Amino acid sequence: MSEKGREPPQRLSAHIEAGPLAAGLYLVSTPIGTARDITLRALDVLNSADILAAEDTRVMRHLMEIHGIPLRGRRVQAYHDHNAERSRPALMAALQEGASVAYASDAGTPLVADPGYRLARDVAQAGFRVNAVPGPSAALAALSVSGLPSDRFLFAGFPPPTRSARLAWLRHWAQLDATVILFESPRRVNQTLTELCEIDPNRMTVVARELTKKFEEVIRGTASDLAADPRMANLKGEVVMLLDRPSAAVVEQDDILAALHLRLPHMSVKDAAKEVAQQLGLPRREVYQLALSLAADGDGRSDEI
Ligand code: SAM
């Protein structure tokens, strides 16, 4: 876009800066509930961008209205899952002309379970600059209030809708050595908890609802506690679920020895150690050392691991 065609962005308050933006895509994070959860830089970008694009144009206009940011004749272009293929070329063409393009989804970070990814990928591949304007995301807000370990976590997105696919999906993520964050429809939370009980009823689980909003609620307990909680049957609003990592089962040395004693008479040390380690979820080398000492005492045969 030529400098001539640009209206100088209006200075709105001491807080909002109004310089022209460098060309490129700006992925603007927006509130997930409380409207004031927006950064000053996000407001600067919405004020100054040449082109505004949004998952829902009404949501963006409303947000700008709340924060007193005028459109100044700028159109808000829709960019969502159903029109992305049609809408993307126009945004790419604007970037080609040197425009700054701000994109926001309905809430939170526009690439987290929202349509911004392909746009960012294509813009980067075309050699234009992609800028993050970081801010809220329900996944991190939920992790923050959950009380679960935050040193390692995985965002798994929405579970699949059918029961069998969901069970396999849950089984897969639930075995990770990390806190697992998932988005779920409030109508399906109960079902997901019931399925989680089939996998691990004692798993510490958190249901975080309506974060940063008036009816925010954070419910913590084991999967079976929560499945039995009458509130789960009638949840309203937006929900994030979090699962703690599996607790390391404490395996007594006697259990390992008993399992090895059963096998060593008719297996090699290596095979017995491998099988017992797998069965009890223990490091193979540790079990092998024990098996070797048993074998040396005459309880089995020795060989190489
Ligand atoms: N891009 C958004 C983000 O970064 O948070 C997520 C968009 S995704 C389409 C919408 C899902 O996010 C909801 O179904 C819910 O699981 C979660 N979510 C969004 N806002 C929330 C809130 N205020 N409280 C709890 N969960 C929320």
JSON list of C-alpha atoms and ligand atoms in Angstrom, two decimals, residues 32-33 105 107-114 136-139 158 182-185 208-213 238-240, ligand 1:
[
{"chain": "A", "resi": 32, "resn": "ILE", "atom": "CA", "xyz": [-11.07, -14.56, 26.60]},
{"chain": "A", "resi": 33, "resn": "GLY", "atom": "CA", "xyz": [-13.65, -12.92, 28.87]},
{"chain": "A", "resi": 105, "resn": "SER", "atom": "CA", "xyz": [-9.99, -14.50, 16.30]},
{"chain": "A", "resi": 107, "resn": "ALA", "atom": "CA", "xyz": [-11.02, -14.78, 21.67]},
{"chain": "A", "resi": 108, "resn": "GLY", "atom": "CA", "xyz": [-7.54, -15.49, 22.87]},
{"chain": "A", "resi": 109, "resn": "THR", "atom": "CA", "xyz": [-4.56, -16.25, 20.68]},
{"chain": "A", "resi": 110, "resn": "PRO", "atom": "CA", "xyz": [-5.67, -16.54, 17.06]},
{"chain": "A", "resi": 111, "resn": "LEU", "atom": "CA", "xyz": [-3.60, -19.66, 16.35]},
{"chain": "A", "resi": 112, "resn": "VAL", "atom": "CA", "xyz": [-4.71, -21.69, 19.37]},
{"chain": "A", "resi": 113, "resn": "ALA", "atom": "CA", "xyz": [-7.64, -23.85, 18.19]},
{"chain": "A", "resi": 114, "resn": "ASP", "atom": "CA", "xyz": [-8.52, -20.98, 15.85]},
{"chain": "A", "resi": 136, "resn": "PRO", "atom": "CA", "xyz": [-4.50, -14.13, 26.62]},
{"chain": "A", "resi": 137, "resn": "SER", "atom": "CA", "xyz": [-5.10, -17.78, 25.84]},
{"chain": "A", "resi": 138, "resn": "ALA", "atom": "CA", "xyz": [-7.58, -20.00, 27.67]},
{"chain": "A", "resi": 139, "resn": "ALA", "atom": "CA", "xyz": [-5.04, -22.84, 27.74]},
{"chain": "A", "resi": 158, "resn": "PHE", "atom": "CA", "xyz": [-10.54, -30.61, 21.38]},
{"chain": "A", "resi": 182, "resn": "LEU", "atom": "CA", "xyz": [-7.77, -29.87, 26.52]},
{"chain": "A", "resi": 183, "resn": "PHE", "atom": "CA", "xyz": [-10.71, -27.82, 25.36]},
{"chain": "A", "resi": 184, "resn": "GLU", "atom": "CA", "xyz": [-14.11, -29.44, 25.77]},
{"chain": "A", "resi": 185, "resn": "SER", "atom": "CA", "xyz": [-17.70, -28.55, 25.10]},
{"chain": "A", "resi": 208, "resn": "ALA", "atom": "CA", "xyz": [-11.85, -24.59, 34.60]},
{"chain": "A", "resi": 209, "resn": "ARG", "atom": "CA", "xyz": [-14.97, -22.80, 33.45]},
{"chain": "A", "resi": 210, "resn": "GLU", "atom": "CA", "xyz": [-15.68, -19.24, 32.29]},
{"chain": "A", "resi": 211, "resn": "LEU", "atom": "CA", "xyz": [-12.18, -18.01, 33.02]},
{"chain": "A", "resi": 212, "resn": "THR", "atom": "CA", "xyz": [-11.86, -14.28, 33.68]},
{"chain": "A", "resi": 213, "resn": "LYS", "atom": "CA", "xyz": [-15.67, -13.97, 33.54]},
{"chain": "A", "resi": 238, "resn": "GLU", "atom": "CA", "xyz": [-16.64, -22.33, 28.12]},
{"chain": "A", "resi": 239, "resn": "VAL", "atom": "CA", "xyz": [-14.52, -25.07, 29.61]},
{"chain": "A", "resi": 240, "resn": "VAL", "atom": "CA", "xyz": [-10.90, -26.16, 29.73]},
{"chain": "B", "resi": 1, "resn": "SAM", "atom": "N1", "xyz": [-7.96, -19.04, 20.67]},
{"chain": "B", "resi": 1, "resn": "SAM", "atom": "C1", "xyz": [-8.57, -19.28, 21.94]},
{"chain": "B", "resi": 1, "resn": "SAM", "atom": "C2", "xyz": [-7.52, -19.16, 23.05]},
{"chain": "B", "resi": 1, "resn": "SAM", "atom": "O1", "xyz": [-6.34, -18.88, 22.77]},
{"chain": "B", "resi": 1, "resn": "SAM", "atom": "O2", "xyz": [-7.89, -19.29, 24.21]},
{"chain": "B", "resi": 1, "resn": "SAM", "atom": "C3", "xyz": [-9.31, -20.60, 21.98]},
{"chain": "B", "resi": 1, "resn": "SAM", "atom": "C4", "xyz": [-10.38, -20.71, 20.96]},
{"chain": "B", "resi": 1, "resn": "SAM", "atom": "S1", "xyz": [-11.26, -22.22, 20.97]},
{"chain": "B", "resi": 1, "resn": "SAM", "atom": "C5", "xyz": [-12.18, -22.10, 19.49]},
{"chain": "B", "resi": 1, "resn": "SAM", "atom": "C6", "xyz": [-12.53, -21.96, 22.16]},
{"chain": "B", "resi": 1, "resn": "SAM", "atom": "C7", "xyz": [-12.32, -22.85, 23.39]},
{"chain": "B", "resi": 1, "resn": "SAM", "atom": "O3", "xyz": [-11.40, -22.24, 24.26]},
{"chain": "B", "resi": 1, "resn": "SAM", "atom": "C8", "xyz": [-13.58, -23.01, 24.22]},
{"chain": "B", "resi": 1, "resn": "SAM", "atom": "O4", "xyz": [-14.40, -24.05, 23.73]},
{"chain": "B", "resi": 1, "resn": "SAM", "atom": "C9", "xyz": [-13.03, -23.35, 25.57]},
{"chain": "B", "resi": 1, "resn": "SAM", "atom": "O5", "xyz": [-12.63, -24.69, 25.63]},
{"chain": "B", "resi": 1, "resn": "SAM", "atom": "C10", "xyz": [-11.77, -22.47, 25.60]},
{"chain": "B", "resi": 1, "resn": "SAM", "atom": "N2", "xyz": [-12.08, -21.16, 26.21]},
{"chain": "B", "resi": 1, "resn": "SAM", "atom": "C11", "xyz": [-12.10, -19.96, 25.58]},
{"chain": "B", "resi": 1, "resn": "SAM", "atom": "N3", "xyz": [-12.38, -19.00, 26.47]},
{"chain": "B", "resi": 1, "resn": "SAM", "atom": "C12", "xyz": [-12.52, -19.58, 27.67]},
{"chain": "B", "resi": 1, "resn": "SAM", "atom": "C13", "xyz": [-12.82, -19.11, 28.98]},
{"chain": "B", "resi": 1, "resn": "SAM", "atom": "N4", "xyz": [-13.03, -17.83, 29.22]},
{"chain": "B", "resi": 1, "resn": "SAM", "atom": "N5", "xyz": [-12.89, -20.02, 29.98]},
{"chain": "B", "resi": 1, "resn": "SAM", "atom": "C14", "xyz": [-12.69, -21.33, 29.76]},
{"chain": "B", "resi": 1, "resn": "SAM", "atom": "N6", "xyz": [-12.41, -21.82, 28.54]},
{"chain": "B", "resi": 1, "resn": "SAM", "atom": "C15", "xyz": [-12.32, -20.96, 27.51]}
]
